[in-house]
Every structure is written in C-alpha cells, then in structure tokens.
Short mmCIF file of C-alpha atoms in Angstrom, two decimals:
data_model
loop_
_atom_site.label_atom_id
_atom_site.label_comp_id
_atom_site.label_asym_id
_atom_site.label_seq_id
_atom_site.Cartn_x
_atom_site.Cartn_y
_atom_site.Cartn_z
CA MET K 1 5.36 -11.34 18.54
CA VAL K 2 3.46 -12.62 15.39
CA SER K 3 0.47 -10.18 16.22
CA LEU K 4 2.85 -7.35 16.69
CA LEU K 5 4.47 -8.08 13.37
CA ALA K 6 1.10 -8.43 11.76
CA THR K 7 -0.01 -5.08 13.06
CA GLU K 8 3.25 -3.60 11.90
CA LEU K 9 2.47 -4.77 8.38
CA LEU K 10 -1.03 -3.49 8.66
CA LYS K 11 0.39 -0.18 9.63
CA LEU K 12 1.95 0.23 6.19
CA LYS K 13 -1.38 -0.19 4.36
CA ARG K 14 -1.81 2.91 2.14
CA ALA K 15 1.58 4.22 3.37
CA LYS K 16 3.27 6.05 0.57
CA MET K 17 6.69 5.33 2.17
CA PHE K 18 6.86 1.76 0.94
CA LEU K 19 6.38 3.06 -2.72
CA VAL K 20 8.91 5.89 -2.10
CA SER K 21 11.33 3.35 -0.77
CA VAL K 22 10.90 1.20 -3.95
CA VAL K 23 11.62 4.20 -6.03
CA GLY K 24 14.74 5.03 -4.00
CA ALA K 25 16.02 1.46 -4.25
CA ALA K 26 15.64 1.57 -8.04
CA ALA K 27 18.07 4.45 -8.11
CA ALA K 28 21.24 2.45 -8.07
CA PRO K 29 20.37 -0.16 -10.78
CA ILE K 30 19.22 2.78 -12.96
CA MET K 31 22.45 4.76 -12.37
CA VAL K 32 24.48 1.68 -13.41
CA PHE K 33 22.21 1.12 -16.42
CA ILE K 34 22.57 4.82 -17.41
CA GLY K 35 26.33 4.33 -16.93
CA TYR K 36 26.16 1.30 -19.35
CA LEU K 37 24.24 3.42 -21.94
CA ASP K 38 26.88 6.15 -21.67
CA MET K 39 29.86 3.66 -22.00
CA LYS K 40 28.05 2.15 -25.01
CA SER K 41 27.71 5.42 -26.69
CA ARG K 42 31.50 6.17 -26.36
CA MET K 43 32.81 2.62 -26.52
CA PRO K 44 30.45 0.42 -28.52
CA ASP K 45 32.82 -2.52 -28.56
CA GLU K 46 33.45 -2.63 -24.66
CA PRO K 47 31.44 -5.43 -23.24
CA ALA K 48 29.17 -5.13 -20.34
CA THR K 49 28.88 -8.05 -18.12
CA PHE K 50 26.21 -9.11 -15.48
CA ALA K 51 28.86 -9.60 -12.92
CA LYS K 52 30.18 -6.07 -13.30
CA ALA K 53 26.65 -4.70 -13.24
CA PHE K 54 25.82 -6.52 -10.10
CA GLY K 55 29.11 -5.50 -8.47
CA GLU K 56 28.64 -1.82 -9.30
CA THR K 57 25.22 -1.79 -8.15
CA ASN K 58 25.93 -3.44 -4.93
CA LEU K 59 28.59 -0.88 -4.41
CA TYR K 60 26.22 2.14 -4.84
CA VAL K 61 23.55 0.39 -2.75
CA LEU K 62 25.83 -0.49 0.17
CA LEU K 63 28.05 2.76 0.33
CA LEU K 64 25.52 5.34 -1.02
CA ILE K 65 21.85 4.89 -1.44
CA GLY K 66 21.43 2.00 0.99
CA SER K 67 22.88 3.62 4.02
CA LEU K 68 20.83 6.77 3.44
CA LEU K 69 17.51 4.96 2.33
CA TYR K 70 17.59 2.48 4.94
CA GLY K 71 18.33 5.27 7.65
CA VAL K 72 15.12 7.10 6.36
CA ILE K 73 13.16 3.81 6.64
CA THR K 74 14.39 3.26 10.16
CA ALA K 75 13.53 6.79 11.11
CA TYR K 76 10.05 6.35 9.63
CA LEU K 77 9.38 3.12 11.34
CA PHE K 78 10.51 4.14 14.68
CA ASN K 79 9.48 7.86 14.79
CA ARG K 80 6.03 7.36 13.42
CA GLU K 81 4.67 6.20 16.80
CA TYR K 82 5.83 9.38 18.33
CA ALA K 83 4.85 11.57 15.20
CA GLU K 84 1.36 10.01 15.10
CA ASP K 85 1.08 10.07 18.93
CA THR K 86 0.27 6.20 18.90
CA LEU K 87 3.12 5.07 21.16
CA LYS K 88 0.99 5.66 24.40
CA ASN K 89 -1.80 3.63 23.12
CA LEU K 90 0.50 0.76 22.36
CA LEU K 91 2.27 0.76 25.68
CA THR K 92 -1.05 0.97 27.59
CA ILE K 93 -2.42 -2.06 25.70
CA PRO K 94 0.10 -3.23 27.08
CA VAL K 95 2.79 -4.02 24.70
CA SER K 96 6.31 -4.72 26.06
CA ARG K 97 8.82 -2.06 24.91
CA ILE K 98 11.38 -4.63 24.03
CA SER K 99 8.84 -6.54 21.99
CA LEU K 100 7.84 -3.39 20.10
CA ILE K 101 11.46 -2.74 19.16
CA VAL K 102 12.09 -6.28 18.08
CA SER K 103 8.86 -6.40 15.92
CA LYS K 104 9.95 -3.12 14.27
CA MET K 105 13.33 -4.46 13.61
CA VAL K 106 11.93 -7.73 12.15
CA LEU K 107 9.83 -5.45 9.75
CA LEU K 108 12.97 -3.33 9.05
CA TYR K 109 14.80 -6.38 8.01
CA LEU K 110 12.09 -7.68 5.80
CA TRP K 111 11.68 -4.25 4.24
CA ILE K 112 15.51 -4.01 3.51
CA MET K 113 15.56 -7.54 1.98
CA VAL K 114 12.59 -6.76 -0.18
CA LEU K 115 14.38 -3.53 -1.43
CA THR K 116 17.66 -5.57 -2.01
CA MET K 117 15.81 -8.14 -3.86
CA PHE K 118 14.14 -5.48 -5.98
CA ALA K 119 17.35 -3.80 -6.76
CA TRP K 120 19.10 -7.21 -7.67
CA GLY K 121 15.96 -8.19 -9.75
CA LEU K 122 15.92 -4.75 -11.58
CA ILE K 123 19.56 -5.13 -12.64
CA LEU K 124 18.72 -8.68 -14.03
CA LEU K 125 15.71 -7.25 -15.88
CA LEU K 126 17.60 -4.27 -17.34
CA GLY K 127 20.60 -6.62 -18.17
CA LEU K 128 18.30 -9.06 -19.93
CA ILE K 129 16.51 -6.27 -21.91
CA VAL K 130 19.82 -4.73 -23.26
CA GLY K 131 21.73 -8.10 -23.40
CA TYR K 132 24.61 -7.83 -20.78
CA GLU K 133 27.01 -10.64 -21.17
CA GLY K 134 28.08 -13.54 -18.93
CA LEU K 135 24.85 -14.60 -17.38
CA SER K 136 25.32 -17.82 -15.49
CA ALA K 137 23.91 -19.67 -12.42
CA ASP K 138 27.27 -18.97 -10.59
CA VAL K 139 27.00 -15.10 -11.39
CA LEU K 140 23.42 -14.95 -10.27
CA LEU K 141 24.00 -17.00 -7.02
CA GLU K 142 27.12 -15.20 -6.12
CA SER K 143 25.77 -11.77 -6.71
CA LEU K 144 22.48 -12.67 -4.87
CA THR K 145 24.61 -13.80 -1.84
CA GLU K 146 26.49 -10.66 -1.95
CA PHE K 147 23.49 -8.48 -2.15
CA CYS K 148 21.84 -10.51 0.81
CA ILE K 149 24.94 -10.33 3.02
CA GLY K 150 25.30 -6.54 2.39
CA GLY K 151 21.59 -6.00 3.20
CA SER K 152 21.78 -8.13 6.31
CA LEU K 153 25.02 -6.32 7.50
CA LEU K 154 23.32 -2.82 6.85
CA PHE K 155 20.44 -4.05 8.81
CA LEU K 156 22.58 -4.87 11.71
CA LEU K 157 24.13 -1.35 11.64
CA SER K 158 20.61 0.17 11.89
CA THR K 159 20.79 0.05 15.75
CA PRO K 160 22.56 3.36 16.12
CA THR K 161 20.05 4.93 13.79
CA ILE K 162 17.24 3.49 15.79
CA PHE K 163 18.73 4.91 18.94
CA ILE K 164 19.04 8.29 17.55
CA THR K 165 15.56 8.29 16.17
CA LEU K 166 14.19 7.30 19.66
CA LEU K 167 16.49 9.72 21.48
CA PHE K 168 15.53 12.83 19.44
CA LYS K 169 11.99 11.73 18.40
CA ASN K 170 12.60 13.37 14.98
CA TYR K 171 13.34 12.55 11.46
CA VAL K 172 16.10 15.19 11.05
CA PRO K 173 18.89 14.00 13.40
CA THR K 174 18.54 10.42 11.83
CA ILE K 175 18.80 11.90 8.26
CA ILE K 176 21.89 13.86 9.36
CA PHE K 177 23.43 10.79 10.74
CA SER K 178 22.82 8.80 7.68
CA ALA K 179 24.38 11.63 5.68
CA VAL K 180 27.39 11.69 7.81
CA VAL K 181 27.71 7.89 7.41
CA VAL K 182 27.43 8.11 3.54
CA MET K 183 30.08 11.03 3.66
CA GLY K 184 32.31 8.64 5.69
CA ASN K 185 31.77 5.86 3.18
CA VAL K 186 32.78 8.13 0.29
CA ALA K 187 35.90 9.48 2.06
CA LEU K 188 37.15 6.03 2.89
CA ALA K 189 36.12 4.20 -0.32
CA ASN K 190 39.56 4.11 -1.61
CA ARG K 191 41.57 3.98 1.76
CA GLU K 192 42.49 0.92 3.64
CA TYR K 193 40.39 2.35 6.68
CA LYS K 194 37.28 1.24 4.78
CA ALA K 195 37.79 -2.15 6.47
CA LEU K 196 37.44 -0.42 9.76
CA PHE K 197 34.54 1.98 9.30
CA PRO K 198 31.48 -0.25 10.07
CA TRP K 199 29.43 1.02 7.23
CA SER K 200 32.05 0.88 4.56
CA ALA K 201 33.18 -2.59 6.15
CA VAL K 202 29.78 -3.82 4.98
CA HIS K 203 30.87 -3.59 1.23
CA VAL K 204 34.29 -4.99 2.15
CA ILE K 205 32.74 -8.10 3.59
CA ALA K 206 29.82 -8.46 1.03
CA GLU K 207 32.21 -8.08 -1.99
CA HIS K 208 35.31 -9.73 -0.34
CA ALA K 209 37.16 -6.49 -0.94
CA PHE K 210 39.46 -7.09 2.24
CA VAL K 211 42.65 -4.95 2.43
CA PRO K 212 45.99 -6.46 3.52
CA GLU K 213 46.50 -4.01 6.35
CA TYR K 214 43.40 -5.04 8.33
CA PRO K 215 42.24 -8.80 8.26
CA PRO K 216 38.50 -9.68 7.92
CA PHE K 217 38.42 -10.02 11.66
CA TYR K 218 38.61 -6.27 11.97
CA SER K 219 35.64 -5.58 9.82
CA TYR K 220 33.40 -8.09 11.55
CA ILE K 221 34.43 -6.75 14.95
CA ALA K 222 33.73 -3.06 13.80
CA ILE K 223 30.20 -4.14 12.55
CA ALA K 224 29.35 -6.36 15.63
CA ALA K 225 30.58 -3.73 18.20
CA THR K 226 28.68 -0.92 16.40
CA SER K 227 25.44 -3.01 16.17
CA ILE K 228 25.70 -4.20 19.88
CA ALA K 229 26.39 -0.81 21.18
CA GLY K 230 23.34 0.52 19.19
CA MET K 231 21.13 -2.24 20.38
CA VAL K 232 22.18 -1.95 24.11
CA ALA K 233 21.71 1.96 24.04
CA THR K 234 18.40 1.55 22.29
CA ILE K 235 17.09 -1.06 24.75
CA VAL K 236 18.44 0.73 27.89
CA TYR K 237 17.06 4.09 26.79
CA PHE K 238 13.65 3.04 25.53
CA THR K 239 12.84 0.69 28.43
CA ARG K 240 13.58 3.67 30.96
CA VAL K 241 12.28 6.61 29.18
CA ASP K 242 9.20 8.45 30.29
CA ILE K 243 6.65 8.69 27.54
CA HIS K 244 5.29 12.33 27.23
CA MET A 1 -15.81 0.57 49.57
CA GLU A 2 -12.82 -0.82 47.53
CA ALA A 3 -10.59 1.78 46.04
CA VAL A 4 -9.87 1.10 42.42
CA ILE A 5 -7.08 3.76 42.40
CA ARG A 6 -5.12 4.46 45.39
CA THR A 7 -1.83 6.55 45.25
CA THR A 8 0.36 6.89 48.36
CA HIS A 9 2.99 9.79 48.38
CA LEU A 10 3.04 9.83 44.72
CA THR A 11 5.81 12.34 43.45
CA LYS A 12 7.30 13.12 40.24
CA ARG A 13 10.28 15.35 40.18
CA TYR A 14 11.96 17.03 37.12
CA GLY A 15 15.34 18.27 38.43
CA THR A 16 14.28 20.43 41.38
CA GLN A 17 10.89 21.00 40.31
CA LYS A 18 8.00 18.74 41.47
CA ALA A 19 5.40 18.29 38.76
CA VAL A 20 3.35 15.99 41.09
CA ASP A 21 4.00 16.41 44.95
CA ASN A 22 2.94 13.80 47.49
CA LEU A 23 -0.25 13.01 45.93
CA GLN A 24 -2.77 10.70 47.84
CA MET A 25 -5.67 10.04 45.46
CA ASN A 26 -8.50 7.60 46.05
CA VAL A 27 -10.83 6.67 43.43
CA TYR A 28 -13.63 4.19 44.40
CA GLN A 29 -15.57 1.48 42.56
CA GLY A 30 -18.33 2.94 40.39
CA GLN A 31 -17.31 6.63 40.76
CA ILE A 32 -16.95 9.13 38.03
CA TYR A 33 -14.05 10.95 39.50
CA GLY A 34 -13.32 14.34 38.13
CA PHE A 35 -9.59 15.46 38.28
CA LEU A 36 -9.74 19.15 38.28
CA GLY A 37 -6.73 21.41 37.88
CA GLN A 38 -5.40 24.45 35.84
CA ASN A 39 -3.17 23.73 32.88
CA GLY A 40 0.15 22.69 34.14
CA ALA A 41 -1.11 21.66 37.50
CA GLY A 42 0.20 18.05 37.32
CA LYS A 43 -3.13 16.15 35.94
CA THR A 44 -1.41 14.81 32.76
CA THR A 45 1.75 13.73 34.63
CA THR A 46 -0.28 11.92 37.29
CA ILE A 47 -2.47 10.18 34.56
CA ARG A 48 0.65 9.02 32.79
CA MET A 49 2.09 7.65 35.96
CA LEU A 50 -1.29 5.74 36.57
CA LEU A 51 -0.81 4.17 33.18
CA GLY A 52 2.88 3.28 33.66
CA LEU A 53 3.98 5.79 30.84
CA ILE A 54 6.10 7.78 33.42
CA GLN A 55 7.99 6.44 36.27
CA PRO A 56 7.25 8.14 39.67
CA THR A 57 10.22 9.50 41.48
CA GLU A 58 8.72 8.55 44.82
CA GLY A 59 5.55 7.00 46.13
CA GLN A 60 3.23 3.91 45.17
CA ILE A 61 0.27 3.33 42.84
CA GLU A 62 -2.30 0.70 43.61
CA ILE A 63 -4.94 -0.05 41.06
CA PHE A 64 -7.53 -2.91 41.64
CA GLY A 65 -5.75 -3.43 44.99
CA GLU A 66 -2.43 -4.44 43.14
CA SER A 67 0.81 -2.55 42.88
CA LEU A 68 1.15 -1.10 39.36
CA LEU A 69 4.95 -1.56 39.62
CA LYS A 70 4.47 -5.33 40.06
CA ASN A 71 1.36 -6.03 37.97
CA LYS A 72 1.33 -3.48 35.22
CA LYS A 73 0.35 -5.98 32.55
CA GLU A 74 -2.48 -7.32 34.40
CA ILE A 75 -3.75 -3.97 35.42
CA LEU A 76 -3.49 -2.30 32.11
CA ARG A 77 -5.45 -5.14 30.44
CA ARG A 78 -8.42 -4.20 32.75
CA THR A 79 -7.94 -0.51 31.92
CA GLY A 80 -8.90 1.70 29.07
CA SER A 81 -7.54 5.06 28.43
CA ILE A 82 -7.26 8.19 26.44
CA VAL A 83 -4.24 10.43 27.25
CA GLU A 84 -4.65 13.99 25.87
CA PHE A 85 -5.27 13.78 22.13
CA SER A 86 -6.10 10.40 20.68
CA GLY A 87 -3.28 9.29 18.23
CA PHE A 88 -4.12 6.99 15.25
CA TYR A 89 -2.49 5.56 12.27
CA GLU A 90 -3.88 8.29 9.80
CA ASN A 91 -3.43 6.04 6.69
CA LEU A 92 -5.77 3.47 8.18
CA THR A 93 -9.41 3.44 8.63
CA ALA A 94 -11.23 3.50 11.98
CA ARG A 95 -11.75 -0.34 11.74
CA GLU A 96 -8.11 -0.97 10.86
CA ASN A 97 -6.92 1.30 13.71
CA LEU A 98 -9.20 -0.76 16.10
CA HIS A 99 -8.11 -4.00 14.55
CA ILE A 100 -4.54 -3.31 15.82
CA ASN A 101 -5.98 -3.16 19.36
CA THR A 102 -8.24 -6.15 19.02
CA ARG A 103 -5.09 -8.22 17.64
CA LEU A 104 -2.76 -7.00 20.35
CA ARG A 105 -5.26 -7.36 23.11
CA GLY A 106 -6.23 -10.87 21.85
CA ILE A 107 -9.92 -9.97 21.43
CA HIS A 108 -11.51 -12.70 19.53
CA LYS A 109 -15.29 -11.47 19.61
CA GLN A 110 -16.44 -11.28 15.88
CA ASN A 111 -18.23 -8.00 16.23
CA ALA A 112 -16.21 -6.24 18.94
CA VAL A 113 -15.02 -3.42 16.62
CA GLU A 114 -18.55 -2.96 15.07
CA GLU A 115 -20.06 -2.84 18.54
CA VAL A 116 -17.88 0.00 19.80
CA LEU A 117 -18.07 1.92 16.61
CA GLU A 118 -21.80 1.84 16.95
CA ILE A 119 -21.63 3.09 20.54
CA VAL A 120 -19.61 6.12 19.57
CA GLY A 121 -21.56 6.71 16.27
CA LEU A 122 -18.79 5.97 13.70
CA GLN A 123 -20.28 2.79 12.26
CA ASP A 124 -20.95 4.33 8.91
CA GLU A 125 -17.46 5.82 8.36
CA THR A 126 -16.01 2.66 6.68
CA LYS A 127 -14.08 4.08 4.05
CA LYS A 128 -12.59 7.29 5.21
CA THR A 129 -9.05 7.09 6.72
CA VAL A 130 -8.56 8.60 10.10
CA GLY A 131 -6.47 11.28 8.70
CA LYS A 132 -9.64 12.82 7.23
CA TYR A 133 -11.51 12.70 10.57
CA SER A 134 -12.36 15.81 12.56
CA LEU A 135 -10.91 16.19 15.95
CA GLY A 136 -14.46 15.36 17.55
CA MET A 137 -14.63 12.18 15.48
CA LYS A 138 -11.03 11.07 16.64
CA GLN A 139 -11.84 11.72 20.16
CA ARG A 140 -14.91 9.48 19.71
CA LEU A 141 -12.81 6.83 18.10
CA GLY A 142 -10.45 7.28 20.97
CA ILE A 143 -13.19 6.27 23.35
CA ALA A 144 -14.24 3.41 21.08
CA ARG A 145 -10.57 2.16 21.35
CA ALA A 146 -10.51 2.65 25.07
CA ILE A 147 -13.73 0.49 25.70
CA LEU A 148 -12.98 -2.27 23.00
CA HIS A 149 -11.78 -4.76 25.64
CA HIS A 150 -14.69 -3.92 28.20
CA PRO A 151 -12.35 -2.31 30.82
CA GLU A 152 -13.31 -2.05 34.48
CA LEU A 153 -11.57 1.37 34.75
CA LEU A 154 -11.51 4.11 32.13
CA ILE A 155 -8.78 6.91 32.49
CA LEU A 156 -9.67 9.99 30.34
CA ASP A 157 -7.20 12.88 30.22
CA GLU A 158 -9.11 16.04 28.91
CA PRO A 159 -11.28 14.00 26.49
CA THR A 160 -13.14 17.27 25.53
CA ASN A 161 -10.01 19.27 24.86
CA GLY A 162 -10.33 21.20 21.60
CA LEU A 163 -13.90 19.99 20.95
CA ASP A 164 -16.84 22.37 19.74
CA PRO A 165 -19.84 22.54 22.11
CA ILE A 166 -21.70 19.88 20.33
CA GLY A 167 -18.63 17.55 20.41
CA ILE A 168 -18.24 18.20 24.19
CA LYS A 169 -21.97 17.32 24.70
CA GLU A 170 -21.50 14.11 22.75
CA ILE A 171 -18.50 12.97 24.67
CA ARG A 172 -20.27 13.88 27.92
CA ARG A 173 -23.19 11.80 27.04
CA LEU A 174 -20.92 8.81 26.04
CA ILE A 175 -18.96 8.90 29.33
CA LYS A 176 -22.19 9.17 31.35
CA ALA A 177 -23.69 6.28 29.42
CA LEU A 178 -20.58 3.99 29.85
CA ALA A 179 -20.63 4.70 33.64
CA GLU A 180 -24.37 3.80 33.85
CA GLU A 181 -24.52 1.00 31.41
CA ARG A 182 -21.28 -0.65 31.93
CA LYS A 183 -20.76 0.30 35.54
CA ILE A 184 -17.11 1.37 34.64
CA THR A 185 -15.04 3.53 37.19
CA ILE A 186 -14.12 6.52 35.47
CA LEU A 187 -11.27 9.00 36.11
CA VAL A 188 -11.64 12.10 33.84
CA SER A 189 -9.47 15.17 34.00
CA SER A 190 -10.19 18.71 33.05
CA HIS A 191 -9.27 22.17 33.57
CA ILE A 192 -12.92 23.36 33.20
CA LEU A 193 -14.96 23.37 36.53
CA SER A 194 -18.33 23.29 34.62
CA GLU A 195 -17.21 20.31 32.50
CA ILE A 196 -16.35 18.32 35.65
CA GLU A 197 -19.39 19.48 37.49
CA GLN A 198 -21.75 18.09 34.76
CA LEU A 199 -20.04 14.79 34.48
CA ALA A 200 -18.48 13.64 37.81
CA ASP A 201 -19.90 12.59 41.18
CA HIS A 202 -16.53 13.13 43.00
CA ILE A 203 -13.86 15.56 42.42
CA GLY A 204 -10.09 15.86 43.18
CA VAL A 205 -8.49 19.18 42.90
CA ILE A 206 -4.84 19.49 42.05
CA HIS A 207 -2.86 22.68 41.97
CA GLN A 208 0.93 22.95 41.52
CA GLY A 209 1.22 19.16 41.95
CA LYS A 210 -0.68 18.91 45.26
CA LEU A 211 -4.03 17.32 45.53
CA LEU A 212 -5.69 20.01 47.53
CA GLU A 213 -9.17 18.31 48.16
CA GLU A 214 -11.04 15.12 47.34
CA ILE A 215 -14.85 15.42 47.88
CA SER A 216 -18.11 14.31 46.39
CA PHE A 217 -20.19 16.88 44.54
CA GLU A 218 -23.06 16.22 46.94
CA GLU A 219 -20.88 17.21 49.92
CA LEU A 220 -19.48 20.11 47.87
CA HIS A 221 -22.93 21.51 47.01
CA ARG A 222 -24.01 21.03 50.49
CA ARG A 223 -21.14 23.11 51.52
CA ASN A 224 -21.88 25.70 48.68
CA ARG A 225 -25.51 26.00 48.75
CA LYS A 226 -27.18 28.89 47.23
CA TYR A 227 -28.73 31.28 49.76
CA LEU A 228 -30.33 34.68 50.43
CA GLU A 229 -28.51 36.70 53.03
CA PHE A 230 -29.97 39.50 55.06
CA GLN A 231 -28.30 41.85 57.49
CA VAL A 232 -30.85 42.81 60.17
CA SER A 233 -30.85 44.71 63.36
CA ASN A 234 -31.99 41.86 65.56
CA ASP A 235 -31.19 38.37 64.26
CA ASN A 236 -32.98 36.56 67.25
CA LYS A 237 -36.22 38.30 66.44
CA ALA A 238 -35.80 37.75 62.62
CA THR A 239 -35.19 33.91 62.80
CA MET A 240 -38.14 33.65 65.26
CA LEU A 241 -40.35 35.48 62.73
CA LEU A 242 -39.00 33.30 59.85
CA GLU A 243 -39.98 30.25 61.64
CA LYS A 244 -43.29 31.23 62.94
CA ASP A 245 -44.71 33.20 60.08
CA TRP A 246 -42.86 31.72 57.07
CA GLY A 247 -42.08 28.15 58.26
CA ILE A 248 -38.48 28.57 57.33
CA TYR A 249 -36.18 26.59 59.34
CA ASP A 250 -33.29 26.09 56.89
CA TYR A 251 -31.13 29.06 57.70
CA GLU A 252 -27.96 30.00 59.37
CA VAL A 253 -27.10 33.05 61.60
CA HIS A 254 -23.70 34.56 61.20
CA ASP A 255 -21.93 37.33 63.03
CA GLY A 256 -23.01 40.96 62.68
CA GLY A 257 -26.61 40.17 62.23
CA HIS A 258 -26.24 38.15 58.96
CA ILE A 259 -28.92 35.49 58.33
CA ARG A 260 -28.48 33.24 55.42
CA VAL A 261 -31.84 31.66 54.20
CA TYR A 262 -31.42 28.47 51.92
CA SER A 263 -34.90 28.58 50.38
CA HIS A 264 -37.44 31.13 48.99
CA PHE A 265 -35.16 32.40 46.39
CA GLY A 266 -36.98 35.21 44.45
CA GLU A 267 -38.93 36.19 47.43
CA GLN A 268 -36.20 38.36 48.87
CA ALA A 269 -38.46 41.65 48.31
CA LYS A 270 -41.47 40.16 50.17
CA LEU A 271 -39.03 38.97 53.12
CA ASN A 272 -37.53 42.41 53.32
CA ARG A 273 -40.90 44.09 53.61
CA PHE A 274 -41.96 41.50 56.20
CA PHE A 275 -38.86 42.27 58.28
CA VAL A 276 -39.30 46.11 58.03
CA GLU A 277 -43.06 45.93 58.80
CA ARG A 278 -42.30 44.09 62.01
CA GLY A 279 -39.89 46.83 63.10
CA LEU A 280 -36.43 45.23 62.05
CA GLU A 281 -33.96 47.27 60.02
CA VAL A 282 -32.53 45.53 57.05
CA SER A 283 -29.21 47.06 56.03
CA LYS A 284 -28.31 44.52 53.18
CA ILE A 285 -29.75 42.00 51.09
CA ARG A 286 -27.70 39.74 49.01
CA MET A 287 -28.16 36.43 46.86
CA SER A 288 -25.14 34.27 46.65
CA GLU A 289 -23.65 33.90 43.07
CA ASP A 290 -22.00 30.62 41.63
CA ARG A 291 -20.06 29.84 44.77
CA LEU A 292 -18.54 26.61 43.51
CA GLU A 293 -16.21 28.58 41.31
CA ASP A 294 -15.23 31.00 44.01
CA TYR A 295 -14.73 28.20 46.43
CA PHE A 296 -12.17 26.60 44.07
CA VAL A 297 -10.51 29.92 43.34
CA LYS A 298 -10.15 30.33 47.05
CA ARG A 299 -8.81 26.73 47.41
CA ILE A 300 -6.03 27.32 44.90
CA GLY A 301 -5.27 30.67 46.57
CA GLY A 302 -6.36 33.12 43.81
CA GLY A 303 -6.07 32.86 39.95
CA THR A 304 -8.69 31.35 37.82
CA ILE A 305 -10.05 27.89 37.30
CA GLY A 306 -12.40 26.87 34.51
#
C-alpha cells in the first residue's frame, strides 16, 4: 500500500491539475475577501471578524466550490488510468483492484485536506493583512476543526463520484453529477431538508447548523448511507469489470 | 515439451456473439508463437483473458502449468506484456514511468531501469516527458517496461501497430534478441502475415474467434514449398527422365499429368525444351507464387489476411 501511494504521488509530478486545484481552492477565500472589501466601501464602520470570514468561506467551500472541485479531482485521479491507458499495465503487474482504489482514495483525502488547509490559511493571511477582528486561539481551533470535518465528510461522499467515473470512464458524467450536487445544495440551503441531502448535510454537521425537524442522526445516516452505497457499488463494479 | 500457455475450451461471449470460441491454444517453452488473425478475429480478447484483464465466459487458462484463475498473482509476476498501444503517464519521463513498475514489482536492482532503457535504445532520453515521445519510442518503452522484471513469458499484442517501417524493424529486432538472449517464451499477435512470418517459429491462426490451426513455420513451409509445375502428356516417362538425366528426385505427380518439381527454379525453359526434345508434349508450365498467403486465405474461407 505504501508503494502504491508513493507511485500515486509520483504520478502527480509536473501534473498541472494540482496547481489548477489550488487556484480553485483559493476561489472561496478570495470571494469572501472581495465581499469584505465591498462591505467596507459601503459600510466602513461595520466590523469584519475572523469567525464570520471562516464561517462564510466554509459555507462556500462545502456547498459550492468544494463539491465541484473535489468531484473534478476525483474524476481526474480515477479516470486518468483509463484516459492514459495505464490501467492494464497496473493490473498486469499485478496490482489488486481494491488496493488501487484504496490508494487513490488515500491520495484524494490528502489532496482534499491540503486544499482545505490552503483555503483556511488563505483566509487567515488575508484577514491578517486587512485586519479582521476577533482573532483568538478558540476561533482558529474551532474554524480549523470545522474545515477539517467538512473536508473529511466531503471526502466520504466522493464514493458515488468514484463509481460514476469508473462506470462511464469519462470526465463529463462526473462533472454533470457534481454540478447536480451543487444545484441540490443551493436549492436546499435555506430549507430544513438540507439536513437530509448528504452533500448539504456536510455543512450542517461541520457548522453545527442542525434543524429542529431533523435531528443530527438523520444527517449522519444520510452521509454514511451514501458513502457506503458508493463504496460498495465501486468495489463490486471495479473488481468484476472487464478491462478493454 | 512443457506448455507455457494452454487454454481449454476458452470462450468469451458478449450477449449472443462469441468473440472467442472454444479456443485450444498451446504455446511451448522457448517458442516465438505468432498469433495471426484479421482485425476483430479475437486476438486481443484472447490476450486480455490470458492476462486476467477479461474474465472468460467458459474454459480454462493454464500458464506455467498453473490455473490463471487460482494463481493469477504469481503467474503475472513471471509475465511481461504489451496490450495494443502502451499507455504511460505522459507528464513523467521514461525513467519515472519505469520507476512506478520497479516500485510496484518490488525490483530492488539498482540499475534495472537503466539496463532496459539501454536495451531499447532510450537511455539518452533523460529529460523528455513521455508525452513528447513518438509512437515508436513509446512502443520501445513498452517493451522496456515489459522486460523490466526479467519475465519468462512475454505477451505482445500487435507491438508493431502504427509504426513506420524502421520502427517495425527495430521492434522485430528487439523481440528476436529477447528470445535468443534471454530465452523468453513469446506470444506475439499481428494481423500481418509477413510480420509474423519474419518473427515467429510457430503460428496460431484465429478467425471469427476460432483457432483454425496451430503449426510450426517449418511444417508450414514444408507444406507450402515453392515449385515448378509442368503438365505433360506422359508423367511416367517425364519423371523417369527427370531422375535419370537431371538427378531430380524431389517432385510430386498429381492428376492430369501435373508434375511438381521442388528445385531447379529458373530452369523451367531448359526443362521444357528437354521434355519436348524427348517427345513429350508440355501443355502448361507454372511457377507457384507466394503460397503461404493463399494458404491462409483458403483456411479462413476467403477474404484477405495481412
């Protein structure tokens, strides 16, 4: 497994995708920062706090850019073996199909967490530059925890995306699926059903934004069921499919 | 002799269509086995089944005397392969691509990568990423990757596909050298008869999923030897004269006064005059053409091959 993970990392050498994803991950902090500049130009006396900036950024990351960006990264990692016709080499080494999936998932998790940390760090940096208020160890720790929980839960929800990528062996269906997920997030953002839709439930859990109608248990179950179903479908499909 | 590859009733069905139909293949130790068939005949499906990439619908595969189903991991460790075009991570160099295989195969030999790059003549391409390689260079790198772990069996699916004549010659030279120097058993597929003829010592012909024939080239050439054919008025007298005056014993007599002489090519005019001067009527003289291709065309029931 260590060798597989090491080779997965080697495959990213000179790959532009990592840089592109970093640019993508910068979008949310920059959007929040632009919002701050706009607010300051209209209401100069209104205070801007770190807690609010972290909260808004995490909202954008989890409901919008993260769902889409992590979907694209998932498609890139899992589809490239088909796109570059390297899968048949790996499987005739032989590498076990399940090990291959697991190593790519570990890399995906690391990648998501690096981008999560980058987004968090960028907010902190921009906040320090322009002087957001309310910086404290508690705010930093709490926001970091929320970012990490959100990133980890979005990772768990990558299994249906992996399945779609392997099933269609193409980036397009995965991107459409991710776009539909984002649309669902947006549609449910202000409804109580956000606690039930797995991808919006991630934000509900990470930010403790539970709704009275549906206790936390429902959100956890929605995410766990989706993740497990995606994983089972992925493993059953990929271990049986003929490689053409 | 020990069979390195043996398939029994190997079948792959897609819906009602049989891509491979009851294939009984035998590849023996040390052979270069040419797997010949038209495009779509079932070569690649067979090869993918031999490598465990496709599950057979029916039948068994034994490699090195072991069942592929039960000992896939061990068998693939002793096997190298190229399936159609060699795929590589295009953002990596040749060395980096090969390092992926050394790492995953657990090859600890220090200069293993350099050694195979030298064999295929890519040792100087250190900085170029594989995305900038020509098709020929990629196929050579594919061979380097296939032999990195010193396999006992090489399975090469159309390794010269899409290459220019110089590239084809280079790959052919490499395959022959590997067979001679490393004593590797090689299964190589192609849809080009002349390609297989120049490379293989044994041949298996597949058509519409069925293995029509497995034969050595020696036997094949014996069956399809070049000859001069004369149609004469008296075949008994003609053969007697051939033996007595020309010392020709390598001939066959066929119906209708046809005599096939397997030597003295280019001397048909002299032989004709000889027969006429001795009172024989010669109504036809013919030299056989490239019969190997005709033979295969006949075997597959028309159409073209190669």
